[in-house]
Structure formats: C-alpha cells, structure tokens
Tab-separated table of C-alpha atoms and ligand atoms in Angstrom:
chain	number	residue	atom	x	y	z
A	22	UNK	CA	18.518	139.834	260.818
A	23	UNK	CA	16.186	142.415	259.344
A	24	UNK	CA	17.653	145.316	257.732
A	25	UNK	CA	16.649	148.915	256.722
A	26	UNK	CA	16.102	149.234	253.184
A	27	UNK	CA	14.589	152.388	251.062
A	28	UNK	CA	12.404	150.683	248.060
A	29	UNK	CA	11.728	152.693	245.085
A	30	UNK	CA	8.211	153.174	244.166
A	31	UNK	CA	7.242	154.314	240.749
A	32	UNK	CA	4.137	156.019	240.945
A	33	UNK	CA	3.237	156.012	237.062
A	34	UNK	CA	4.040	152.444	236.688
A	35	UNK	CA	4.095	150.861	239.495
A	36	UNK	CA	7.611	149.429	239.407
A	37	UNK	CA	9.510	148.177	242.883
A	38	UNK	CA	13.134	148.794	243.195
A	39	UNK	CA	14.245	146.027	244.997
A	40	UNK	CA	11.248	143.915	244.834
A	41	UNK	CA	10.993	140.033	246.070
A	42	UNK	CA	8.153	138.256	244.011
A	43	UNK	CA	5.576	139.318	241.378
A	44	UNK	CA	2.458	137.634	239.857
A	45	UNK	CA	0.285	138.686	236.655
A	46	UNK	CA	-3.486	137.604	236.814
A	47	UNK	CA	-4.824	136.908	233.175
A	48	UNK	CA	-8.098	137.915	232.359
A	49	UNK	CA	-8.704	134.695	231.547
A	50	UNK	CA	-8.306	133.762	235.852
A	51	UNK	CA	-11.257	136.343	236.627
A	52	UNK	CA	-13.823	134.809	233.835
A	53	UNK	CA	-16.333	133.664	236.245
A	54	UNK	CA	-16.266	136.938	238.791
A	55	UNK	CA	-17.549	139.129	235.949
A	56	UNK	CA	-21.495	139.393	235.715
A	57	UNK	CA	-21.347	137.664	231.945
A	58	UNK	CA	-18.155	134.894	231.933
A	59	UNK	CA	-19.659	134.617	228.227
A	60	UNK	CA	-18.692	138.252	227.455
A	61	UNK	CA	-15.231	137.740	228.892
A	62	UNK	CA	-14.536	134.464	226.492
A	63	UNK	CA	-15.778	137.044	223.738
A	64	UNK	CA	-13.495	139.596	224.937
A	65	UNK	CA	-10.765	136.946	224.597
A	66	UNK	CA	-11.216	135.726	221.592
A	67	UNK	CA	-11.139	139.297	219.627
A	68	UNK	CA	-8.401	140.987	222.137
A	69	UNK	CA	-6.714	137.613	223.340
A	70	UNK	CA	-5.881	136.591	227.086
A	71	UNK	CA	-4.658	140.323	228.400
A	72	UNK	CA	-2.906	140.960	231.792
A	73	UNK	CA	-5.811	142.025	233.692
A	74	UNK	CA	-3.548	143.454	236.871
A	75	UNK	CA	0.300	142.636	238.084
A	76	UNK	CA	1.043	142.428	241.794
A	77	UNK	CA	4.776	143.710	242.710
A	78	UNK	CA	5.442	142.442	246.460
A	79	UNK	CA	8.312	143.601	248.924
A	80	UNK	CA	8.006	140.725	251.243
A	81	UNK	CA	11.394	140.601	253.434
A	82	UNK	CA	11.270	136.884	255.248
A	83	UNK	CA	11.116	137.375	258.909
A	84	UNK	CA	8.974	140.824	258.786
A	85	UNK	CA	5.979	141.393	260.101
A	86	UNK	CA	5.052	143.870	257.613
A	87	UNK	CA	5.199	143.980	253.757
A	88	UNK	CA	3.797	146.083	250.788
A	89	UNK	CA	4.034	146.369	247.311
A	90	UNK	CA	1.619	147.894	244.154
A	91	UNK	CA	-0.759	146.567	241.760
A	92	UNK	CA	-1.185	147.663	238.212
A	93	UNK	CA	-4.874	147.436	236.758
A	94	UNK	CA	-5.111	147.729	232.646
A	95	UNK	CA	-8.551	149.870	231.477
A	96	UNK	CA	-10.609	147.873	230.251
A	97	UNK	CA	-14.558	146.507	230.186
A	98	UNK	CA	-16.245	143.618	230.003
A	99	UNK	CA	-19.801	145.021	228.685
A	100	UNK	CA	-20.292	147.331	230.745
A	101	UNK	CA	-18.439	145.961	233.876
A	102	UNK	CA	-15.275	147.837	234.834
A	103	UNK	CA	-12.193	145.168	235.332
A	104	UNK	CA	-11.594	144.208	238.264
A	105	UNK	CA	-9.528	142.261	240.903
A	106	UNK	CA	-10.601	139.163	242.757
A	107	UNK	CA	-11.269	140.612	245.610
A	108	UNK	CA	-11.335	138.831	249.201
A	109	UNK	CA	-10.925	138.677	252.965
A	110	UNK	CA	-8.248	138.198	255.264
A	111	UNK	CA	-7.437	135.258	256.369
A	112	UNK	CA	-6.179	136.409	259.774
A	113	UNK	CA	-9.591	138.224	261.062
A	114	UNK	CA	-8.048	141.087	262.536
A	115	UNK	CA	-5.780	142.136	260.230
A	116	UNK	CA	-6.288	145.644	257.920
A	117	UNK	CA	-4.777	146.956	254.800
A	118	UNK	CA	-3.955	150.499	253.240
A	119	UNK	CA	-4.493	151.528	249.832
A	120	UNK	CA	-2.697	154.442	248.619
A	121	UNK	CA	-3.698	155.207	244.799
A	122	UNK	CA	-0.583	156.720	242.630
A	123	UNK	CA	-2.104	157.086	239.420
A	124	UNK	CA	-4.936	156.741	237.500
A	125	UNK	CA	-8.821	156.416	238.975
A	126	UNK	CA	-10.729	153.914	240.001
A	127	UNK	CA	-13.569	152.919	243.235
A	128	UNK	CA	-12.595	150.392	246.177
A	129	UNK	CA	-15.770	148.145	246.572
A	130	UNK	CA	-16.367	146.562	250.185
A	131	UNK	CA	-18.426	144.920	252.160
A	132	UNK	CA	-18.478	143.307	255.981
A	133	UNK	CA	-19.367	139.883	256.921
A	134	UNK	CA	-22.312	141.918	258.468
A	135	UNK	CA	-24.054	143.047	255.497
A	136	UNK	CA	-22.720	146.826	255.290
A	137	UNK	CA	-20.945	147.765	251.919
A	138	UNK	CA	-18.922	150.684	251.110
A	139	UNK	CA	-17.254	152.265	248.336
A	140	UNK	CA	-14.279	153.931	248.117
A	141	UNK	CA	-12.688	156.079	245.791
A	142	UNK	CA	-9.175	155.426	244.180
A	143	UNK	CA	-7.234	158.516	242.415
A	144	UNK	CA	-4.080	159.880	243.570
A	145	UNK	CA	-3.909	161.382	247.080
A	146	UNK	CA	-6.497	159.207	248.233
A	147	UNK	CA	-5.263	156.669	251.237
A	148	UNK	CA	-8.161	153.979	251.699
A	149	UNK	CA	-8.058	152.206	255.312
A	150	UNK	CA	-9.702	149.097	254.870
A	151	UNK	CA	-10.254	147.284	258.185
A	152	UNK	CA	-10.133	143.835	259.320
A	153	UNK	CA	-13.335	141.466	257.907
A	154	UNK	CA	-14.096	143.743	255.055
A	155	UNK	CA	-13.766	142.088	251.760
A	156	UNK	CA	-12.324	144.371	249.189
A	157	UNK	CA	-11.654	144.449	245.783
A	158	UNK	CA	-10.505	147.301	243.249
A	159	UNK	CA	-11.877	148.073	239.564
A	160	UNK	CA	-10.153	150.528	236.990
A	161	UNK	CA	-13.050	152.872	236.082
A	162	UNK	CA	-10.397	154.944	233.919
A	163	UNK	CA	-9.108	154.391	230.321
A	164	UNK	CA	-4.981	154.073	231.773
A	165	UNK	CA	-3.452	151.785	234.057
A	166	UNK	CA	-4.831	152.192	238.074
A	167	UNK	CA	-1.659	151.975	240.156
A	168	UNK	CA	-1.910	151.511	243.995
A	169	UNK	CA	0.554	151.115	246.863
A	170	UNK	CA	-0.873	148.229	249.602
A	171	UNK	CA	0.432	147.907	252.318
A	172	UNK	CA	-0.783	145.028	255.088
A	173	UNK	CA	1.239	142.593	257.919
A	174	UNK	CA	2.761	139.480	256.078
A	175	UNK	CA	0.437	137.042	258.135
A	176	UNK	CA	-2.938	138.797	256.467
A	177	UNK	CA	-3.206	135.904	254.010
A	178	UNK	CA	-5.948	135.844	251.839
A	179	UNK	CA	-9.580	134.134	251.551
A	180	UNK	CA	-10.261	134.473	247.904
A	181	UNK	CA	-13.100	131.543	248.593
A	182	UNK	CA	-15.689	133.726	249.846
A	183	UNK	CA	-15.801	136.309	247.374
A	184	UNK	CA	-15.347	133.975	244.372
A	185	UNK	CA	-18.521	131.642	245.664
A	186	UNK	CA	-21.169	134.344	246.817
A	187	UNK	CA	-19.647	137.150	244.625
A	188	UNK	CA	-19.360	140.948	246.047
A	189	UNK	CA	-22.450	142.706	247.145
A	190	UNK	CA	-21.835	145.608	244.587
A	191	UNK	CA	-20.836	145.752	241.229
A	192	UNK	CA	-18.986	148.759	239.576
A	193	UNK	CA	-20.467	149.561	235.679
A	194	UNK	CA	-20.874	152.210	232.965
A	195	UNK	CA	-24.126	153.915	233.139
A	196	UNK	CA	-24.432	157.135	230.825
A	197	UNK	CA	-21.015	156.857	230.413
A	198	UNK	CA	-19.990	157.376	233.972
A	199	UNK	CA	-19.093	154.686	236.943
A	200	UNK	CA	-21.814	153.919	238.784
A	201	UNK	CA	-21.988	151.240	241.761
A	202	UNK	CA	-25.059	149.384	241.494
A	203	UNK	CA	-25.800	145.800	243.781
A	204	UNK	CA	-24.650	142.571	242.366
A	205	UNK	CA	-27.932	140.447	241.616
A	206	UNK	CA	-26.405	137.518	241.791
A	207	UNK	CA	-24.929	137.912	245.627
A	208	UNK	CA	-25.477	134.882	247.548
A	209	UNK	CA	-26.669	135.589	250.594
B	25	FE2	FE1	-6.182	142.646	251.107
C-alpha cells in the first residue's frame, strides 16, 4: 500500500529528503553528444572526468507518478554549454514538468515532426514539455542548474534517438551570451 509522504526538496542543491535511487553522469558518458568529442577528451585530460549532472529520484514502487531533481555543474566544452543527454519517452503519450530552483539555463526541444523549441530555465519558470518532444537541458550559467522533474513512472526513456541523429539545436557562447543556433550535424 501506497502511503502519503512530504519529501524535502532543497532548492539550492538539489538534495531529496527521503529519496529512493540516484545516478551521476560523468562527462566522460556525454563525449560523443558534444559538437567536438575531441575537445571533451581535452577537457578531461586538464580538469579530469567531472560530474557533468546527478539525478536524485523519488520513485515509490507501485506509483504511478514519481519526481526528483537534477544538478547540472557550469561548465563548457569550447563554446558548447554542458549538457544532458537528452531524449524521448518511451511511452508516446506521456509528458514531463520542469520546474527550475536555481541557477539558469535553456530547455532545448524538438518534435518527431520537425518543430523545435526552446525554453528557458531560471527559477520560477515551470516548463511543460509534452509527449514526443525530445528534450534536453544545458547550464548556460557559471553555478550549478537545479531542476525539479516531475513525469509518470512508466515514461521510460529513448536515449537512442537523440544520441544517433543528435538534437536539432545546439546551445553556445556567442559574444559572450547563450545563443541557440541549429546543430549541423542533425541527421535528418
Ligand atoms: Fe524526460
């Protein structure tokens, strides 16, 4: 049997008070979604394998819904902002929230049907995301983006998609300012 439960959210760090699983991607995992993979093996080799984001779930077993935050360090890879994987759902109809806590950053998506969005991420700032977009976050600030997401527990992911034919956008540095500018290398 389910029961009622307040979890603690920390806004400025993301922590979850009770949580029920957590993962850390290593920069090392995104190498080939970044526009230069060489840049990111530099990047390695002078600032070693960093914690590119942390994922802290609340996943009861048995619900139907779940939620949790991820943490995104600052940081660039030439002038590429990091960034998450980034995918679909695997259930086709199912949406997610995105409620920024702290720090700044831009939700990139795009539909199966060619349309592509961005959204932006600082506190305050709920972004719906609905079924069959693929969406993925970047940090375009210099601390740690912090989130709250927020989905059913069947969503799943489809990472596959997004890691073959890339994103349609890209999020960069141009005169020292984020700027979304279309991925060159999207497979269409
Ligand atoms: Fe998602």
């Amino acid at each position: 049997m389910l029961f009622p439960q307040g979890v603690a959210i920390d806004g400025a760090t993301g922590a979850v008070s009770p949580a029920t699983g957590r993962y850390v991607k290593k920069l090392s995992a995104l190498r080939d979604l970044y526009a230069s993979p060489a840049l990111v093996d530099a990047f390695i080799a002078e600032h070693g394998d960093v914690n590119a984001y942390e994922v802290i779930e609340y996943r009861p077993e048995g619900s139907d819904i779940c939620f949790g935050t991820t943490i995104m360090a600052p940081g660039m890879i030439g002038d590429e902002y990091f960034l998450t994987r980034g995918h679909y759902h695997a259930k086709k109809d199912r949406g997610e929230t995105y409620y920024t806590q702290s720090g700044e950053g831009l939700l990139l998506l795009h539909s199966r049907d060619g349309e592509a969005r961005v959204v932006e991420m600082r506190p305050g700032i709920c972004a719906f995301i609905p079924p069959e977009w693929a969406h993925r976050s970047v940090n375009t600030g210099t601390t740690p983006l912090v989130f709250v997401w927020m989905c059913t527990i069947d969503a799943g992911h489809d990472y596959g998609e997004v890691a073959t034919r890339g994103m349609r956008q890209r999020a960069v540095e141009q005169d020292g300012r984020p700027t979304v500018v279309d991925n060159p290398n999207y497979a269409t």
